[in-house]
Amino acid sequence: MDLFTLDAEVRTDMGKGASRRLRHANKVPAIVYGAGQEPVSITLAHNKVFRAQEEEAFYSHVLTLNIGKDPVEVVIKDMQRHPFKPQIMHMDFLRVDAKKELHTNVPLHFINEDVVAKTGAVITHSANEIEVTCLPANLPEFIEVDVKDLEIGQTIHLSDIALPKGVTSVELSKGEDHDQAVVTASAPKGGSGSDDDAADEASSEETTEE
């Protein structure tokens, strides 16, 4: 199954009642907008969308919507889910212009965490995705963050991540004060506390002896 190509139909029946009927028919109402063109309301087969959205790459990949006979390249901008049912309620797609930069989020993949864990460090993620700008052709499915050299007390920031060619961090482009933390290695809870308790006990013993 091609997860990045979906067949769509133009819809003219609008309103909440129409959307409910579509969902009962296992369809997903959606809208396509952007690139200086008029928005187009469409429907998608729920089973294909639901299968595709289970894959992480679906959210950070340029998708192709076959709207009738016209293939349209898009990225996902929003997805509404049912509060408790496994159901996609609505989707927003943004048209992609090959010559214009995209503004989107890309997931982070942390590697070699097991190496750091062996040192006794506790790994804490401050971010699991980062906001980037790039041309559609340069859009990565994910960005790797290698933590193997991370020591207790150290933090990897946005500026420490090697971004693919042609990809720019939105936050870093705002200035150095936006160099956010991404992942930190901390000492296990209670580790430093035990030392403090021992020091307190020793101080108490010295006071008693005096």
mmCIF file of C-alpha atoms in Angstrom:
data_model
loop_
_atom_site.group_PDB
_atom_site.id
_atom_site.type_symbol
_atom_site.label_atom_id
_atom_site.label_comp_id
_atom_site.label_asym_id
_atom_site.label_seq_id
_atom_site.Cartn_x
_atom_site.Cartn_y
_atom_site.Cartn_z
ATOM 1 C CA MET A 1 0.000 0.000 0.000
ATOM 2 C CA ASP A 2 1.310 3.448 -0.976
ATOM 3 C CA LEU A 3 0.883 5.393 2.251
ATOM 4 C CA PHE A 4 1.722 8.700 0.606
ATOM 5 C CA THR A 5 -0.849 8.623 -2.208
ATOM 6 C CA LEU A 6 -4.565 8.887 -1.476
ATOM 7 C CA ASP A 7 -7.562 8.961 -3.806
ATOM 8 C CA ALA A 8 -10.017 11.771 -3.108
ATOM 9 C CA GLU A 9 -13.357 12.966 -4.399
ATOM 10 C CA VAL A 10 -14.602 16.549 -4.594
ATOM 11 C CA ARG A 11 -17.639 17.098 -2.390
ATOM 12 C CA THR A 12 -20.350 19.702 -2.781
ATOM 13 C CA ASP A 13 -22.654 18.603 0.040
ATOM 14 C CA MET A 14 -21.581 20.785 2.981
ATOM 15 C CA GLY A 15 -22.606 21.283 6.578
ATOM 16 C CA LYS A 16 -22.530 19.254 9.784
ATOM 17 C CA GLY A 17 -25.279 16.934 8.612
ATOM 18 C CA ALA A 18 -23.398 16.153 5.402
ATOM 19 C CA SER A 19 -20.199 15.490 7.344
ATOM 20 C CA ARG A 20 -22.024 13.088 9.674
ATOM 21 C CA ARG A 21 -23.424 11.199 6.681
ATOM 22 C CA LEU A 22 -19.953 10.934 5.195
ATOM 23 C CA ARG A 23 -18.506 9.547 8.414
ATOM 24 C CA HIS A 24 -21.312 6.990 8.662
ATOM 25 C CA ALA A 25 -20.346 5.945 5.128
ATOM 26 C CA ASN A 26 -16.720 5.484 6.268
ATOM 27 C CA LYS A 27 -15.550 8.645 4.550
ATOM 28 C CA VAL A 28 -13.366 11.432 5.918
ATOM 29 C CA PRO A 29 -14.319 15.029 5.068
ATOM 30 C CA ALA A 30 -11.308 17.204 4.325
ATOM 31 C CA ILE A 31 -10.224 20.479 2.769
ATOM 32 C CA VAL A 32 -7.290 21.395 0.530
ATOM 33 C CA TYR A 33 -6.078 25.009 0.500
ATOM 34 C CA GLY A 34 -3.049 27.181 -0.136
ATOM 35 C CA ALA A 35 -0.730 28.016 -3.060
ATOM 36 C CA GLY A 36 -2.928 30.973 -3.997
ATOM 37 C CA GLN A 37 -5.789 28.738 -5.108
ATOM 38 C CA GLU A 38 -9.357 28.404 -3.904
ATOM 39 C CA PRO A 39 -9.996 25.851 -1.133
ATOM 40 C CA VAL A 40 -11.434 22.542 -2.318
ATOM 41 C CA SER A 41 -13.587 20.306 -0.117
ATOM 42 C CA ILE A 42 -12.919 16.597 -0.605
ATOM 43 C CA THR A 43 -13.641 13.185 0.882
ATOM 44 C CA LEU A 44 -11.257 10.302 1.506
ATOM 45 C CA ALA A 45 -11.751 6.623 2.284
ATOM 46 C CA HIS A 46 -11.465 6.298 6.073
ATOM 47 C CA ASN A 47 -9.802 2.870 6.052
ATOM 48 C CA LYS A 48 -6.942 4.082 3.839
ATOM 49 C CA VAL A 49 -6.438 7.286 5.795
ATOM 50 C CA PHE A 50 -6.535 5.479 9.123
ATOM 51 C CA ARG A 51 -3.946 2.938 7.966
ATOM 52 C CA ALA A 52 -1.658 5.648 6.599
ATOM 53 C CA GLN A 53 -1.848 7.871 9.688
ATOM 54 C CA GLU A 54 -0.504 5.057 11.861
ATOM 55 C CA GLU A 55 2.902 5.628 10.229
ATOM 56 C CA GLU A 56 5.023 8.457 11.602
ATOM 57 C CA ALA A 57 6.308 9.426 8.151
ATOM 58 C CA PHE A 58 2.762 10.237 7.016
ATOM 59 C CA TYR A 59 2.864 13.482 9.012
ATOM 60 C CA SER A 60 6.192 14.779 7.680
ATOM 61 C CA HIS A 61 6.016 13.679 4.061
ATOM 62 C CA VAL A 62 4.801 15.357 0.895
ATOM 63 C CA LEU A 63 1.612 13.460 0.043
ATOM 64 C CA THR A 64 -0.172 13.100 -3.283
ATOM 65 C CA LEU A 65 -3.936 13.488 -3.403
ATOM 66 C CA ASN A 66 -5.511 12.163 -6.576
ATOM 67 C CA ILE A 67 -8.486 14.515 -6.811
ATOM 68 C CA GLY A 68 -10.320 13.117 -9.796
ATOM 69 C CA LYS A 69 -7.648 12.918 -12.491
ATOM 70 C CA ASP A 70 -5.529 15.682 -10.984
ATOM 71 C CA PRO A 71 -2.645 14.747 -8.637
ATOM 72 C CA VAL A 72 -2.064 17.438 -6.028
ATOM 73 C CA GLU A 73 0.970 17.509 -3.720
ATOM 74 C CA VAL A 74 0.136 18.455 -0.148
ATOM 75 C CA VAL A 75 1.229 18.196 3.469
ATOM 76 C CA ILE A 76 -1.032 17.639 6.473
ATOM 77 C CA LYS A 77 -1.735 20.794 8.469
ATOM 78 C CA ASP A 78 -4.395 19.515 10.854
ATOM 79 C CA MET A 79 -6.203 16.310 11.760
ATOM 80 C CA GLN A 80 -9.227 16.061 14.054
ATOM 81 C CA ARG A 81 -9.866 12.753 15.810
ATOM 82 C CA HIS A 82 -12.876 11.429 17.664
ATOM 83 C CA PRO A 83 -12.429 11.849 21.444
ATOM 84 C CA PHE A 84 -12.541 8.097 22.096
ATOM 85 C CA LYS A 85 -13.384 6.191 18.914
ATOM 86 C CA PRO A 86 -10.636 5.149 16.464
ATOM 87 C CA GLN A 87 -11.979 7.587 13.898
ATOM 88 C CA ILE A 88 -10.569 10.482 11.877
ATOM 89 C CA MET A 89 -13.151 13.277 11.894
ATOM 90 C CA HIS A 90 -11.635 15.859 9.541
ATOM 91 C CA MET A 91 -8.349 16.724 7.821
ATOM 92 C CA ASP A 92 -6.747 19.908 6.505
ATOM 93 C CA PHE A 93 -4.200 19.694 3.682
ATOM 94 C CA LEU A 94 -1.910 22.476 2.472
ATOM 95 C CA ARG A 95 -0.929 22.524 -1.197
ATOM 96 C CA VAL A 96 2.787 22.333 -1.868
ATOM 97 C CA ASP A 97 4.636 24.554 -4.308
ATOM 98 C CA ALA A 98 7.944 22.947 -5.311
ATOM 99 C CA LYS A 99 9.569 26.388 -5.534
ATOM 100 C CA LYS A 100 8.359 27.689 -2.175
ATOM 101 C CA GLU A 101 9.581 26.746 1.287
ATOM 102 C CA LEU A 102 7.410 24.684 3.590
ATOM 103 C CA HIS A 103 6.878 25.540 7.237
ATOM 104 C CA THR A 104 6.196 22.314 9.147
ATOM 105 C CA ASN A 105 7.208 20.018 12.033
ATOM 106 C CA VAL A 106 9.574 17.074 11.661
ATOM 107 C CA PRO A 107 9.881 14.268 14.263
ATOM 108 C CA LEU A 108 13.141 13.601 16.105
ATOM 109 C CA HIS A 109 14.639 10.111 16.350
ATOM 110 C CA PHE A 110 16.952 9.676 19.345
ATOM 111 C CA ILE A 111 19.652 7.048 18.874
ATOM 112 C CA ASN A 112 22.150 5.408 21.260
ATOM 113 C CA GLU A 113 20.072 6.159 24.347
ATOM 114 C CA ASP A 114 20.948 2.668 25.607
ATOM 115 C CA VAL A 115 24.629 3.685 25.653
ATOM 116 C CA VAL A 116 23.895 6.662 27.917
ATOM 117 C CA ALA A 117 21.526 4.635 30.106
ATOM 118 C CA LYS A 118 24.395 2.262 30.975
ATOM 119 C CA THR A 119 26.134 5.149 32.721
ATOM 120 C CA GLY A 120 23.162 5.428 35.077
ATOM 121 C CA ALA A 121 21.864 8.626 33.495
ATOM 122 C CA VAL A 122 18.175 9.371 33.128
ATOM 123 C CA ILE A 123 17.275 10.670 29.648
ATOM 124 C CA THR A 124 14.641 13.409 29.454
ATOM 125 C CA HIS A 125 13.211 14.646 26.148
ATOM 126 C CA SER A 126 12.233 18.316 26.034
ATOM 127 C CA ALA A 127 11.080 17.979 22.409
ATOM 128 C CA ASN A 128 10.058 15.124 20.142
ATOM 129 C CA GLU A 129 9.793 17.224 16.990
ATOM 130 C CA ILE A 130 11.160 20.494 15.682
ATOM 131 C CA GLU A 131 9.704 23.200 13.494
ATOM 132 C CA VAL A 132 11.578 23.659 10.217
ATOM 133 C CA THR A 133 11.462 25.453 6.895
ATOM 134 C CA CYS A 134 12.697 23.902 3.647
ATOM 135 C CA LEU A 135 11.787 23.306 0.040
ATOM 136 C CA PRO A 136 9.457 20.306 -0.440
ATOM 137 C CA ALA A 137 12.240 18.290 -2.076
ATOM 138 C CA ASN A 138 14.407 18.686 1.054
ATOM 139 C CA LEU A 139 11.736 17.763 3.602
ATOM 140 C CA PRO A 140 13.118 14.930 5.807
ATOM 141 C CA GLU A 141 10.845 12.247 7.257
ATOM 142 C CA PHE A 142 12.735 12.573 10.552
ATOM 143 C CA ILE A 143 15.913 14.054 12.031
ATOM 144 C CA GLU A 144 18.348 11.910 14.027
ATOM 145 C CA VAL A 145 19.749 13.049 17.360
ATOM 146 C CA ASP A 146 22.734 10.964 18.491
ATOM 147 C CA VAL A 147 23.087 11.095 22.294
ATOM 148 C CA LYS A 148 25.956 8.616 22.727
ATOM 149 C CA ASP A 149 28.381 11.295 24.006
ATOM 150 C CA LEU A 150 25.874 12.856 26.393
ATOM 151 C CA GLU A 151 27.065 12.814 30.017
ATOM 152 C CA ILE A 152 25.151 13.363 33.249
ATOM 153 C CA GLY A 153 24.333 17.050 33.604
ATOM 154 C CA GLN A 154 24.656 17.772 29.892
ATOM 155 C CA THR A 155 21.964 18.927 27.469
ATOM 156 C CA ILE A 156 21.696 18.803 23.692
ATOM 157 C CA HIS A 157 20.213 22.004 22.269
ATOM 158 C CA LEU A 158 18.764 22.795 18.850
ATOM 159 C CA SER A 159 22.111 24.255 17.745
ATOM 160 C CA ASP A 160 23.806 20.910 18.481
ATOM 161 C CA ILE A 161 21.630 19.016 15.981
ATOM 162 C CA ALA A 162 22.978 18.469 12.478
ATOM 163 C CA LEU A 163 20.122 19.411 10.173
ATOM 164 C CA PRO A 164 19.929 17.979 6.648
ATOM 165 C CA LYS A 165 21.023 20.184 3.758
ATOM 166 C CA GLY A 166 18.486 22.858 2.935
ATOM 167 C CA VAL A 167 16.620 22.524 6.253
ATOM 168 C CA THR A 168 16.466 25.443 8.716
ATOM 169 C CA SER A 169 15.257 25.493 12.318
ATOM 170 C CA VAL A 170 12.487 28.055 12.757
ATOM 171 C CA GLU A 171 13.391 28.705 16.396
ATOM 172 C CA LEU A 172 17.123 29.160 15.756
ATOM 173 C CA SER A 173 16.356 31.630 12.979
ATOM 174 C CA LYS A 174 14.788 33.865 15.679
ATOM 175 C CA GLY A 175 18.118 34.278 17.510
ATOM 176 C CA GLU A 176 20.445 32.621 20.024
ATOM 177 C CA ASP A 177 17.984 33.059 22.889
ATOM 178 C CA HIS A 178 15.714 30.562 21.092
ATOM 179 C CA ASP A 179 18.288 27.757 21.256
ATOM 180 C CA GLN A 180 15.933 25.404 23.067
ATOM 181 C CA ALA A 181 16.891 22.276 25.006
ATOM 182 C CA VAL A 182 16.052 19.034 23.205
ATOM 183 C CA VAL A 183 17.325 16.213 25.438
ATOM 184 C CA THR A 184 19.068 16.108 28.830
ATOM 185 C CA ALA A 185 20.976 13.461 30.791
ATOM 186 C CA SER A 186 20.284 13.716 34.512
ATOM 187 C CA ALA A 187 21.463 11.869 37.589
ATOM 188 C CA PRO A 188 19.006 9.270 38.948
ATOM 189 C CA LYS A 189 16.584 10.617 41.533
ATOM 190 C CA GLY A 190 17.930 10.143 45.036
ATOM 191 C CA GLY A 191 21.509 9.903 43.833
ATOM 192 C CA SER A 192 22.584 13.323 45.013
ATOM 193 C CA GLY A 193 20.099 13.230 47.873
ATOM 194 C CA SER A 194 21.845 10.247 49.475
ATOM 195 C CA ASP A 195 25.124 12.151 49.561
ATOM 196 C CA ASP A 196 23.422 15.148 51.147
ATOM 197 C CA ASP A 197 21.831 12.928 53.813
ATOM 198 C CA ALA A 198 25.192 11.370 54.634
ATOM 199 C CA ALA A 199 26.772 14.810 54.976
ATOM 200 C CA ASP A 200 23.951 15.937 57.286
ATOM 201 C CA GLU A 201 24.390 12.854 59.462
ATOM 202 C CA ALA A 202 28.129 13.434 59.734
ATOM 203 C CA SER A 203 27.580 17.080 60.712
ATOM 204 C CA SER A 204 25.049 16.018 63.342
ATOM 205 C CA GLU A 205 27.457 13.507 64.840
ATOM 206 C CA GLU A 206 30.202 16.155 65.071
ATOM 207 C CA THR A 207 27.822 18.551 66.862
ATOM 208 C CA THR A 208 26.814 15.856 69.354
ATOM 209 C CA GLU A 209 30.427 15.025 70.155
ATOM 210 C CA GLU A 210 31.174 18.687 70.908
#
